[in-house]
Short mmCIF file of C-alpha atoms in Angstrom, two decimals:
data_model
loop_
_atom_site.label_atom_id
_atom_site.label_comp_id
_atom_site.label_asym_id
_atom_site.label_seq_id
_atom_site.Cartn_x
_atom_site.Cartn_y
_atom_site.Cartn_z
CA MET A 1 5.65 21.24 18.86
CA PRO A 2 3.70 19.04 21.25
CA SER A 3 2.75 20.59 24.54
CA PRO A 4 5.69 20.63 26.95
CA ASP A 5 5.59 18.11 29.75
CA VAL A 6 3.96 19.51 32.82
CA LYS A 7 6.18 18.90 35.79
CA GLY A 8 5.21 15.79 37.69
CA ALA A 9 2.30 15.01 35.35
CA GLN A 10 1.93 12.07 32.99
CA ARG A 11 0.51 13.03 29.63
CA GLY A 12 -2.96 11.68 28.97
CA TYR A 13 -3.57 9.09 26.29
CA ILE A 14 -3.86 10.32 22.72
CA ILE A 15 -6.30 8.11 20.83
CA PRO A 16 -6.77 8.65 17.12
CA ILE A 17 -9.52 6.38 15.70
CA GLY A 18 -9.77 5.52 11.99
CA GLY A 19 -13.48 6.38 11.72
CA ALA A 20 -16.61 4.21 11.69
CA GLU A 21 -15.86 2.77 15.13
CA GLU A 22 -18.37 0.24 16.43
CA LYS A 23 -20.87 2.06 18.67
CA ILE A 24 -23.43 -0.57 19.68
CA ASP A 25 -22.26 -4.20 19.51
CA LYS A 26 -19.10 -4.66 21.60
CA PRO A 27 -17.74 -1.13 21.06
CA MET A 28 -14.20 -2.03 22.15
CA ILE A 29 -12.60 1.28 21.34
CA LEU A 30 -15.22 3.55 22.91
CA GLN A 31 -15.51 1.29 25.97
CA ARG A 32 -11.78 1.42 26.55
CA PHE A 33 -11.87 5.20 26.17
CA VAL A 34 -14.68 5.51 28.72
CA ASP A 35 -12.82 3.22 31.13
CA LEU A 36 -9.61 5.25 30.77
CA ALA A 37 -11.62 8.43 31.34
CA GLY A 38 -12.66 7.04 34.72
CA GLY A 39 -15.91 5.14 34.08
CA LYS A 40 -18.51 6.38 36.52
CA ASP A 41 -16.09 9.11 37.63
CA ALA A 42 -15.45 10.22 34.05
CA VAL A 43 -16.25 13.70 32.82
CA ILE A 44 -16.19 13.52 29.03
CA CYS A 45 -16.30 16.61 26.83
CA VAL A 46 -17.54 15.99 23.29
CA ILE A 47 -16.58 18.52 20.59
CA PRO A 48 -18.74 17.91 17.50
CA THR A 49 -17.36 20.83 15.47
CA ALA A 50 -16.21 18.74 12.49
CA SER A 51 -19.72 17.45 11.89
CA GLN A 52 -22.47 19.45 10.27
CA LEU A 53 -25.17 17.24 11.71
CA ASP A 54 -27.01 18.83 14.63
CA ASP A 55 -27.24 15.65 16.70
CA THR A 56 -23.64 14.39 16.54
CA GLY A 57 -22.75 15.63 20.01
CA GLU A 58 -25.93 14.29 21.52
CA ARG A 59 -25.44 10.92 19.85
CA TYR A 60 -22.00 10.45 21.44
CA GLU A 61 -23.34 11.67 24.79
CA LYS A 62 -25.83 8.80 24.73
CA ILE A 63 -23.23 6.23 23.64
CA PHE A 64 -20.78 7.22 26.37
CA ALA A 65 -23.57 7.17 28.97
CA GLU A 66 -24.50 3.64 27.92
CA LEU A 67 -20.85 2.62 28.28
CA GLY A 68 -20.89 3.82 31.89
CA ALA A 69 -19.42 7.31 31.76
CA GLY A 70 -20.49 9.33 34.79
CA LYS A 71 -20.84 12.72 33.16
CA ILE A 72 -20.80 13.78 29.50
CA PHE A 73 -21.40 17.17 27.91
CA SER A 74 -20.92 18.66 24.44
CA LEU A 75 -19.46 22.02 23.50
CA PRO A 76 -21.57 23.33 20.60
CA ILE A 77 -18.72 25.12 18.85
CA THR A 78 -19.74 25.88 15.25
CA GLU A 79 -17.90 29.16 14.63
CA ARG A 80 -14.62 30.74 15.67
CA ALA A 81 -16.41 33.06 18.09
CA ASP A 82 -17.66 30.00 20.00
CA ALA A 83 -14.09 28.75 20.39
CA GLN A 84 -13.17 32.01 22.14
CA LYS A 85 -15.75 31.66 24.91
CA GLN A 86 -14.21 31.52 28.39
CA GLU A 87 -17.29 29.65 29.57
CA TYR A 88 -16.45 26.77 27.21
CA VAL A 89 -12.81 26.73 28.27
CA ASP A 90 -13.96 26.56 31.89
CA GLN A 91 -16.21 23.60 31.11
CA LEU A 92 -13.46 21.87 29.14
CA GLU A 93 -11.09 22.21 32.08
CA LYS A 94 -13.38 20.08 34.25
CA SER A 95 -13.12 17.09 31.91
CA THR A 96 -11.13 13.90 32.43
CA ALA A 97 -11.27 13.13 28.71
CA ILE A 98 -12.03 14.94 25.46
CA PHE A 99 -13.61 13.44 22.34
CA ILE A 100 -13.64 15.12 18.92
CA THR A 101 -16.06 13.60 16.42
CA GLY A 102 -15.70 12.95 12.70
CA GLY A 103 -16.72 15.25 9.89
CA ASN A 104 -14.48 17.61 7.96
CA GLN A 105 -10.99 18.14 9.38
CA LEU A 106 -10.80 21.57 7.71
CA ARG A 107 -13.74 22.64 9.88
CA LEU A 108 -11.65 21.67 12.90
CA SER A 109 -8.52 23.50 11.78
CA THR A 110 -10.31 26.60 10.50
CA ILE A 111 -12.72 26.96 13.45
CA LEU A 112 -10.52 25.78 16.33
CA GLY A 113 -7.03 26.72 15.09
CA GLY A 114 -5.31 29.30 17.27
CA THR A 115 -8.18 29.56 19.76
CA PRO A 116 -8.16 29.17 23.56
CA ILE A 117 -9.96 25.85 23.10
CA VAL A 118 -6.96 24.29 21.32
CA THR A 119 -4.56 25.78 23.86
CA ALA A 120 -6.67 24.26 26.63
CA ILE A 121 -6.82 20.83 24.92
CA ARG A 122 -3.03 20.78 24.58
CA GLN A 123 -2.45 21.85 28.18
CA LEU A 124 -5.04 19.46 29.56
CA ASN A 125 -3.62 16.52 27.60
CA ALA A 126 -0.13 17.35 28.88
CA LYS A 127 -1.53 17.28 32.44
CA GLY A 128 -3.14 13.86 32.03
CA VAL A 129 -6.53 14.42 30.38
CA HIS A 130 -7.12 11.81 27.66
CA TYR A 131 -7.88 12.82 24.10
CA ALA A 132 -9.71 10.69 21.55
CA GLY A 133 -10.85 11.69 18.09
CA THR A 134 -12.39 9.74 15.26
CA SER A 135 -11.79 10.34 11.56
CA ALA A 136 -11.43 14.16 11.30
CA GLY A 137 -10.87 14.14 15.08
CA ALA A 138 -7.96 11.73 14.47
CA ALA A 139 -6.44 13.68 11.59
CA ILE A 140 -6.34 16.92 13.62
CA VAL A 141 -4.20 15.29 16.35
CA SER A 142 -0.93 15.68 14.49
CA GLN A 143 1.07 18.81 13.73
CA HIS A 144 0.96 18.01 10.01
CA MET A 145 -2.54 17.01 8.95
CA ILE A 146 -3.63 15.39 5.69
CA THR A 147 -6.58 17.22 4.14
CA GLY A 148 -6.80 15.42 0.82
CA GLY A 149 -4.87 13.55 -1.82
CA ASN A 150 -4.64 10.67 -4.24
CA THR A 151 -5.93 7.18 -3.64
CA GLY A 152 -3.91 4.12 -4.63
CA ILE A 153 -0.45 2.92 -3.73
CA VAL A 154 2.20 4.87 -5.62
CA PRO A 155 3.07 8.37 -4.29
CA THR A 156 3.55 11.53 -6.35
CA ALA A 157 4.84 15.00 -5.46
CA ASN A 158 1.35 16.47 -5.80
CA GLY A 159 -0.32 13.46 -4.21
CA VAL A 160 -1.28 14.94 -0.84
CA SER A 161 -2.43 18.21 0.71
CA LEU A 162 -1.24 19.11 4.19
CA ALA A 163 -2.45 21.71 6.66
CA PRO A 164 -1.41 22.48 10.23
CA GLY A 165 -3.23 20.37 12.81
CA MET A 166 -3.56 20.63 16.58
CA GLY A 167 -0.10 19.23 17.27
CA LEU A 168 -0.73 16.93 20.23
CA ILE A 169 1.97 14.83 18.58
CA ASN A 170 4.32 16.22 15.99
CA THR A 171 6.42 13.45 14.47
CA VAL A 172 3.48 11.48 13.13
CA VAL A 173 1.18 12.10 10.20
CA ILE A 174 -2.13 10.31 10.51
CA ASP A 175 -4.52 9.00 7.91
CA GLN A 176 -7.87 7.34 8.59
CA HIS A 177 -10.35 5.08 6.71
CA PHE A 178 -6.98 3.81 5.51
CA ASN A 179 -7.57 0.34 4.07
CA GLN A 180 -11.17 1.11 3.18
CA ARG A 181 -10.26 4.15 1.05
CA ASN A 182 -6.89 2.99 -0.30
CA ARG A 183 -4.86 5.84 1.12
CA LEU A 184 -1.30 4.50 1.07
CA SER A 185 -0.36 6.76 -1.86
CA ARG A 186 -1.17 9.97 -0.01
CA LEU A 187 0.46 8.80 3.22
CA LEU A 188 3.68 7.92 1.31
CA SER A 189 3.59 11.34 -0.34
CA ALA A 190 3.23 12.96 3.08
CA VAL A 191 6.15 11.15 4.74
CA SER A 192 8.39 11.64 1.74
CA TYR A 193 8.15 15.43 1.93
CA ASN A 194 10.22 15.20 5.06
CA PRO A 195 11.27 11.81 6.44
CA PHE A 196 11.23 13.01 10.05
CA LEU A 197 7.52 12.11 9.90
CA ILE A 198 6.27 8.63 10.70
CA GLY A 199 3.16 7.73 8.71
CA MET A 200 0.29 6.06 10.52
CA GLY A 201 -2.68 4.72 8.56
CA LEU A 202 -5.69 3.81 10.70
CA ASP A 203 -8.32 1.43 9.38
CA GLU A 204 -11.96 1.99 10.23
CA ASP A 205 -13.01 0.69 13.67
CA THR A 206 -9.35 0.73 14.69
CA ALA A 207 -7.62 3.00 17.19
CA ALA A 208 -4.10 3.82 18.29
CA PHE A 209 -4.06 4.11 22.10
CA ILE A 210 -0.86 6.16 22.52
CA ASP A 211 0.31 6.33 26.12
CA GLY A 212 2.40 8.99 27.83
CA ASP A 213 5.59 7.20 26.78
CA ASN A 214 4.59 7.40 23.08
CA ILE A 215 3.87 3.68 22.82
CA LEU A 216 0.76 2.82 20.88
CA THR A 217 -1.39 -0.26 21.29
CA VAL A 218 -3.79 -1.24 18.50
CA VAL A 219 -7.43 -1.69 19.54
CA GLY A 220 -10.36 -2.53 17.27
CA SER A 221 -11.09 -4.81 14.35
CA GLY A 222 -8.71 -3.61 11.61
CA ALA A 223 -5.02 -2.79 11.39
CA ILE A 224 -2.68 0.15 11.70
CA THR A 225 -0.09 0.57 8.97
CA ILE A 226 3.13 2.28 10.02
CA ILE A 227 5.44 3.79 7.39
CA ASP A 228 8.88 4.57 8.77
CA PRO A 229 10.90 6.56 6.23
CA SER A 230 13.84 7.23 8.51
CA ASP A 231 16.21 4.89 6.60
CA ILE A 232 15.25 6.20 3.15
CA ASP A 233 18.29 6.07 0.85
CA HIS A 234 16.81 8.15 -1.90
CA SER A 235 13.67 10.13 -2.63
CA SER A 236 12.96 11.73 -6.01
CA MET A 237 10.40 14.10 -4.44
CA ALA A 238 12.47 17.25 -5.07
CA ASP A 239 12.97 16.48 -8.76
CA ALA A 240 9.87 14.62 -9.89
CA GLY A 241 7.07 16.23 -11.84
CA GLY A 242 3.88 16.72 -9.85
CA ASP A 243 2.00 13.69 -11.09
CA GLU A 244 4.94 11.41 -11.86
CA ALA A 245 5.52 8.31 -9.77
CA LEU A 246 8.19 8.92 -7.13
CA THR A 247 11.20 6.76 -6.44
CA LEU A 248 11.49 6.02 -2.71
CA LEU A 249 14.15 3.52 -1.68
CA ASN A 250 14.21 1.68 1.66
CA LEU A 251 10.97 2.46 3.37
CA LYS A 252 10.12 0.38 6.40
CA MET A 253 6.54 -0.79 6.85
CA HIS A 254 4.72 -2.51 9.69
CA ILE A 255 1.19 -3.85 9.58
CA LEU A 256 -0.14 -3.96 13.14
CA ALA A 257 -3.19 -6.05 13.98
CA PRO A 258 -5.07 -5.50 17.26
CA GLY A 259 -2.88 -6.04 20.31
CA SER A 260 0.34 -5.10 18.52
CA ARG A 261 2.36 -2.16 19.75
CA TYR A 262 4.63 0.49 18.28
CA ASP A 263 7.08 2.73 20.09
CA PHE A 264 7.31 6.11 18.36
CA SER A 265 10.47 6.97 20.30
CA SER A 266 12.56 3.90 19.41
CA LYS A 267 10.65 3.25 16.14
CA GLN A 268 10.28 -0.41 17.07
CA ALA A 269 7.19 -2.55 16.51
CA TYR A 270 6.18 -5.36 18.86
CA ILE A 271 3.63 -8.13 18.93
CA LYS A 272 1.33 -8.36 21.91
CA MET B 1 12.88 -23.86 -10.16
CA PRO B 2 14.05 -21.55 -12.92
CA SER B 3 15.62 -23.18 -15.94
CA PRO B 4 19.24 -24.11 -15.24
CA ASP B 5 21.87 -21.95 -16.90
CA VAL B 6 22.85 -23.25 -20.27
CA LYS B 7 26.63 -23.46 -20.46
CA GLY B 8 28.14 -20.43 -22.11
CA ALA B 9 24.74 -18.79 -22.71
CA GLN B 10 23.40 -15.62 -21.14
CA ARG B 11 19.78 -15.87 -20.13
CA GLY B 12 17.44 -13.71 -22.18
CA TYR B 13 15.64 -10.77 -20.65
CA ILE B 14 12.48 -11.52 -18.67
CA ILE B 15 10.04 -8.62 -19.06
CA PRO B 16 6.82 -8.66 -17.09
CA ILE B 17 4.58 -5.69 -18.00
CA GLY B 18 1.81 -4.43 -15.71
CA GLY B 19 -0.87 -4.37 -18.42
CA ALA B 20 -2.32 -1.56 -20.55
CA GLU B 21 1.08 -0.71 -22.05
CA GLU B 22 1.07 2.16 -24.53
CA LYS B 23 0.82 0.74 -28.05
CA ILE B 24 0.61 3.75 -30.36
CA ASP B 25 2.01 7.02 -28.99
CA LYS B 26 5.64 6.53 -27.89
CA PRO B 27 5.28 2.85 -26.90
CA MET B 28 8.48 2.82 -24.83
CA ILE B 29 8.10 -0.66 -23.46
CA LEU B 30 7.16 -2.44 -26.68
CA GLN B 31 9.80 -0.51 -28.64
CA ARG B 32 12.51 -1.53 -26.22
CA PHE B 33 11.31 -5.13 -26.41
CA VAL B 34 11.45 -5.08 -30.24
CA ASP B 35 14.92 -3.53 -30.15
CA LEU B 36 16.17 -6.17 -27.69
CA ALA B 37 14.66 -8.86 -29.92
CA GLY B 38 16.88 -7.64 -32.75
CA GLY B 39 14.83 -4.99 -34.58
CA LYS B 40 14.79 -5.87 -38.26
CA ASP B 41 16.51 -9.18 -37.43
CA ALA B 42 13.95 -10.03 -34.75
CA VAL B 43 11.74 -13.09 -34.92
CA ILE B 44 8.95 -12.53 -32.42
CA CYS B 45 6.53 -15.26 -31.40
CA VAL B 46 3.21 -14.00 -29.98
CA ILE B 47 1.20 -16.38 -27.79
CA PRO B 48 -2.33 -14.98 -27.36
CA THR B 49 -3.68 -17.91 -25.33
CA ALA B 50 -4.74 -15.83 -22.29
CA SER B 51 -7.06 -13.72 -24.43
CA GLN B 52 -10.42 -14.85 -25.65
CA LEU B 53 -10.52 -12.25 -28.41
CA ASP B 54 -9.78 -13.69 -31.85
CA ASP B 55 -7.63 -10.79 -33.02
CA THR B 56 -5.26 -10.36 -30.06
CA GLY B 57 -2.36 -12.14 -31.78
CA GLU B 58 -2.88 -10.26 -35.01
CA ARG B 59 -3.09 -6.95 -33.20
CA TYR B 60 0.34 -7.44 -31.57
CA GLU B 61 1.77 -8.67 -34.88
CA LYS B 62 0.83 -5.32 -36.43
CA ILE B 63 2.18 -3.31 -33.48
CA PHE B 64 5.53 -5.10 -33.50
CA ALA B 65 5.80 -4.70 -37.27
CA GLU B 66 5.22 -0.96 -36.93
CA LEU B 67 7.96 -0.85 -34.33
CA GLY B 68 10.41 -2.37 -36.81
CA ALA B 69 10.43 -6.08 -35.97
CA GLY B 70 11.59 -8.11 -38.97
CA LYS B 71 9.36 -11.15 -38.52
CA ILE B 72 6.41 -11.80 -36.24
CA PHE B 73 4.07 -14.75 -36.01
CA SER B 74 1.39 -15.94 -33.57
CA LEU B 75 0.85 -19.43 -32.23
CA PRO B 76 -2.95 -19.92 -32.08
CA ILE B 77 -2.93 -22.11 -28.97
CA THR B 78 -6.43 -22.24 -27.53
CA GLU B 79 -6.52 -25.77 -26.07
CA ARG B 80 -4.08 -28.15 -24.42
CA ALA B 81 -3.87 -30.24 -27.58
CA ASP B 82 -2.49 -27.20 -29.45
CA ALA B 83 0.28 -26.84 -26.88
CA GLN B 84 1.42 -30.39 -27.63
CA LYS B 85 2.02 -29.79 -31.36
CA GLN B 86 5.62 -30.33 -32.40
CA GLU B 87 5.05 -27.96 -35.29
CA TYR B 88 4.42 -25.11 -32.83
CA VAL B 89 7.47 -26.01 -30.77
CA ASP B 90 9.55 -25.96 -33.96
CA GLN B 91 8.24 -22.51 -34.85
CA LEU B 92 8.83 -21.25 -31.32
CA GLU B 93 12.43 -22.42 -31.47
CA LYS B 94 13.14 -20.07 -34.35
CA SER B 95 12.21 -16.98 -32.33
CA THR B 96 14.54 -14.39 -30.84
CA ALA B 97 11.81 -13.22 -28.46
CA ILE B 98 8.48 -14.44 -27.11
CA PHE B 99 5.49 -12.31 -26.13
CA ILE B 100 2.50 -13.57 -24.12
CA THR B 101 -0.53 -11.28 -24.17
CA GLY B 102 -2.96 -10.35 -21.43
CA GLY B 103 -6.24 -12.05 -20.63
CA ASN B 104 -6.83 -14.64 -17.95
CA GLN B 105 -3.75 -16.09 -16.28
CA LEU B 106 -5.67 -19.27 -15.42
CA ARG B 107 -6.09 -19.87 -19.15
CA LEU B 108 -2.30 -19.73 -19.41
CA SER B 109 -1.62 -22.09 -16.53
CA THR B 110 -4.41 -24.56 -17.39
CA ILE B 111 -3.73 -24.66 -21.15
CA LEU B 112 0.07 -24.33 -21.22
CA GLY B 113 1.05 -25.88 -17.88
CA GLY B 114 3.20 -28.99 -18.26
CA THR B 115 3.24 -28.88 -22.08
CA PRO B 116 6.22 -28.90 -24.46
CA ILE B 117 5.51 -25.23 -25.18
CA VAL B 118 6.37 -24.22 -21.60
CA THR B 119 9.43 -26.46 -21.58
CA ALA B 120 10.56 -24.79 -24.79
CA ILE B 121 9.95 -21.27 -23.44
CA ARG B 122 12.02 -22.04 -20.34
CA GLN B 123 14.87 -23.58 -22.34
CA LEU B 124 14.86 -20.82 -24.95
CA ASN B 125 14.93 -18.11 -22.31
CA ALA B 126 17.85 -19.84 -20.58
CA LYS B 127 19.69 -19.83 -23.95
CA GLY B 128 19.16 -16.10 -24.55
CA VAL B 129 15.71 -15.70 -26.07
CA HIS B 130 13.87 -12.76 -24.51
CA TYR B 131 10.49 -13.19 -22.87
CA ALA B 132 7.90 -10.44 -22.38
CA GLY B 133 4.37 -10.79 -21.11
CA THR B 134 1.72 -8.25 -20.25
CA SER B 135 -0.86 -8.59 -17.47
CA ALA B 136 -1.67 -12.34 -17.43
CA GLY B 137 1.52 -12.84 -19.46
CA ALA B 138 3.40 -11.09 -16.62
CA ALA B 139 1.71 -13.03 -13.81
CA ILE B 140 2.57 -16.40 -15.38
CA VAL B 141 6.32 -15.59 -15.35
CA SER B 142 6.85 -16.52 -11.73
CA GLN B 143 6.79 -19.92 -10.06
CA HIS B 144 4.10 -18.72 -7.65
CA MET B 145 1.37 -16.84 -9.50
CA ILE B 146 -1.41 -14.69 -8.04
CA THR B 147 -4.79 -15.64 -9.46
CA GLY B 148 -7.04 -13.48 -7.31
CA GLY B 149 -7.41 -11.82 -3.95
CA ASN B 150 -8.45 -8.83 -1.90
CA THR B 151 -8.01 -5.22 -2.89
CA GLY B 152 -6.84 -2.63 -0.40
CA ILE B 153 -3.75 -2.32 1.76
CA VAL B 154 -3.98 -4.61 4.77
CA PRO B 155 -3.23 -8.34 4.22
CA THR B 156 -5.20 -11.28 5.56
CA ALA B 157 -4.52 -15.02 5.60
CA ASN B 158 -7.26 -15.62 3.02
CA GLY B 159 -6.40 -12.51 1.05
CA VAL B 160 -4.80 -14.08 -2.01
CA SER B 161 -5.07 -17.16 -4.23
CA LEU B 162 -1.90 -18.67 -5.66
CA ALA B 163 -1.35 -21.18 -8.45
CA PRO B 164 1.81 -22.54 -10.05
CA GLY B 165 3.10 -20.36 -12.87
CA MET B 166 5.70 -20.93 -15.58
CA GLY B 167 8.67 -20.44 -13.27
CA LEU B 168 11.03 -18.37 -15.41
CA ILE B 169 11.90 -16.77 -12.09
CA ASN B 170 11.09 -18.38 -8.78
CA THR B 171 11.85 -16.01 -5.92
CA VAL B 172 9.47 -13.29 -7.05
CA VAL B 173 5.71 -13.05 -6.96
CA ILE B 174 4.30 -10.60 -9.48
CA ASP B 175 1.17 -8.51 -9.48
CA GLN B 176 0.00 -6.23 -12.28
CA HIS B 177 -2.44 -3.29 -12.70
CA PHE B 178 -0.98 -2.68 -9.24
CA ASN B 179 -1.65 0.95 -8.39
CA GLN B 180 -4.72 1.12 -10.61
CA ARG B 181 -6.46 -1.81 -8.88
CA ASN B 182 -5.15 -1.32 -5.33
CA ARG B 183 -3.47 -4.67 -5.00
CA LEU B 184 -1.01 -4.17 -2.14
CA SER B 185 -3.15 -6.26 0.21
CA ARG B 186 -2.98 -9.39 -1.92
CA LEU B 187 0.73 -8.95 -2.65
CA LEU B 188 1.47 -8.62 1.08
CA SER B 189 -0.60 -11.75 1.75
CA ALA B 190 1.40 -13.60 -0.92
CA VAL B 191 4.85 -12.67 0.40
CA SER B 192 3.86 -13.33 3.99
CA TYR B 193 3.00 -16.98 3.28
CA ASN B 194 6.70 -17.55 2.84
CA PRO B 195 9.13 -14.64 3.10
CA PHE B 196 11.57 -16.18 0.61
CA LEU B 197 9.38 -14.47 -1.98
CA ILE B 198 10.00 -10.89 -3.08
CA GLY B 199 6.77 -9.10 -4.06
CA MET B 200 6.78 -7.03 -7.22
CA GLY B 201 3.76 -4.84 -8.06
CA LEU B 202 3.74 -3.52 -11.62
CA ASP B 203 1.65 -0.49 -12.50
CA GLU B 204 -0.06 -0.30 -15.86
CA ASP B 205 2.18 0.81 -18.75
CA THR B 206 5.18 -0.14 -16.63
CA ALA B 207 7.63 -3.00 -17.18
CA ALA B 208 10.45 -4.70 -15.32
CA PHE B 209 13.28 -5.40 -17.77
CA ILE B 210 15.10 -8.14 -15.83
CA ASP B 211 18.51 -8.95 -17.30
CA GLY B 212 20.49 -12.18 -17.11
CA ASP B 213 22.05 -11.05 -13.82
CA ASN B 214 18.61 -10.64 -12.22
CA ILE B 215 18.79 -6.85 -12.20
CA LEU B 216 15.60 -5.10 -13.19
CA THR B 217 15.30 -1.67 -14.77
CA VAL B 218 11.95 0.10 -14.68
CA VAL B 219 10.59 1.25 -18.06
CA GLY B 220 7.26 2.96 -18.72
CA SER B 221 5.11 5.64 -17.16
CA GLY B 222 4.23 4.22 -13.72
CA ALA B 223 6.16 2.65 -10.87
CA ILE B 224 7.16 -0.76 -9.61
CA THR B 225 6.60 -1.45 -5.92
CA ILE B 226 8.98 -3.95 -4.36
CA ILE B 227 8.08 -5.65 -1.07
CA ASP B 228 11.07 -7.33 0.55
CA PRO B 229 9.94 -9.43 3.52
CA SER B 230 13.33 -11.00 4.21
CA ASP B 231 13.85 -9.06 7.45
CA ILE B 232 10.37 -9.75 8.81
CA ASP B 233 10.52 -10.05 12.61
CA HIS B 234 7.07 -11.47 13.05
CA SER B 235 4.13 -12.58 10.95
CA SER B 236 0.80 -13.63 12.43
CA MET B 237 -0.13 -15.51 9.23
CA ALA B 238 -0.04 -18.95 10.86
CA ASP B 239 -2.34 -17.94 13.72
CA ALA B 240 -4.69 -15.31 12.31
CA GLY B 241 -8.26 -16.04 11.28
CA GLY B 242 -8.82 -16.00 7.53
CA ASP B 243 -10.24 -12.52 7.23
CA GLU B 244 -8.49 -10.90 10.19
CA ALA B 245 -5.86 -8.24 9.59
CA LEU B 246 -2.36 -9.72 9.86
CA THR B 247 0.51 -8.39 11.91
CA LEU B 248 3.67 -8.11 9.80
CA LEU B 249 6.65 -6.41 11.40
CA ASN B 250 9.63 -4.98 9.49
CA LEU B 251 8.74 -5.18 5.84
CA LYS B 252 10.99 -3.29 3.48
CA MET B 253 9.39 -1.41 0.61
CA HIS B 254 10.81 0.36 -2.44
CA ILE B 255 8.85 2.47 -4.90
CA LEU B 256 10.75 2.50 -8.19
CA ALA B 257 9.97 5.12 -10.82
CA PRO B 258 11.18 4.65 -14.43
CA GLY B 259 14.95 4.35 -14.69
CA SER B 260 15.36 2.93 -11.19
CA ARG B 261 16.88 -0.52 -10.75
CA TYR B 262 16.56 -3.44 -8.35
CA ASP B 263 18.92 -6.36 -7.91
CA PHE B 264 16.98 -9.48 -6.97
CA SER B 265 20.20 -11.24 -5.92
CA SER B 266 21.50 -8.65 -3.45
CA LYS B 267 18.01 -7.24 -2.71
CA GLN B 268 19.30 -3.71 -3.21
CA ALA B 269 17.49 -0.87 -4.97
CA TYR B 270 19.27 1.82 -6.94
CA ILE B 271 18.37 5.07 -8.63
CA LYS B 272 19.28 5.45 -12.28
#
């Protein structure tokens, strides 16, 4: 379940990014994030837990500073014990926006899952603090998170692995590096387990800026692919062998270039 | 335009195969083709023009013989002059089924295009002679043939090259080795040029057995992906830069595992 609405508050933006976002030359996505966070009044918290590189947090601190963010700090959470520290929760609560870096999404779910840090992120987002995450930081956004699976086009029953994510949104399953790594197969497998899920495939350097009304706007240089299985007539998922091609009849698909929008509530796509 | 109906005749099957069909161990597709052709009463004409290997025709002759075909012969057409020979047309006209092998589809269109051989194939199919083609021999079936393009998922305006094919069917654009070579991007580009086209992506070892009523049944070990763009709300094809991601709203997609059917006339998909 997503965090309940906080009375009188507008939920902050939720911004999954498909990985490999431009950082130097016209970094559209990161600039828009910094601007939303408040620009010179922004307080951005970077959580580099997914990465195993020591300087990931520091790197984003520099980038956000160059883009005009007033204050940026990282929380060096590398183990579950770190994610229990009240001191970190207190710091997090001063932020206007939170950024989770790329790396391994299973590090995010295994280290952050069920900790006060995740509870704080959910509550803060519900109260208006913006959340952005790239690659692993995008995958972890949804309640049902893809951790691995087949490449290609055609889905199979065994074609994807799911794990619980952070659940900022719950009716969407997110994949990243989508066009670059040919991940339609695993996204189709994921949505066909249970067609209440909408599949969202994010290309690299492409972000979904999802506002408090659950309307996303595409920003970046690639596309977002939406798979809407809600009108599926038939799925062979329950009967098919694990590696057999599935039959899925009547999927709806939208390819959204930058500027296009999608309303997760009405399931309608719009041009600019 | 497809060949006009011949009065009182039922059109023969049109059987595009996605390449790499099983030839030895339970060759479902080729066996069904031989059976349709008449089994021991079959007269199968193999056209190996797409291939540049000398023994491609002979190889299929042996396979079809092992599968019980009564008579098989190859037409060694390697240049345009060969495709003008009345002797070859006369031989072709004795066949109950025609098989075009894989190779390079541009060899098929440049060598066979506009020759009496193609005219004969179209007329024979309209009169009830079955046509099967694998890989290049599948691509050439349609009026609008894909000759190259981008791999991946997301379409672009420059993402596919088309050339005129043989036109046994005209409202379908066919791609082959579909899942194996990640060809959704180029198929989406092709159908978004003009949404009267239905896109059909054939996996390897997978065939569309299309009957005289334009209903296909999937045979083989993979899937057929159908892209139906007829309800598209918006395409940015006319305005997008050549390599920019396109916006395409409201595509319909079906993934058809073996046994599933699709009616090209009503644009409806069915399970077995």
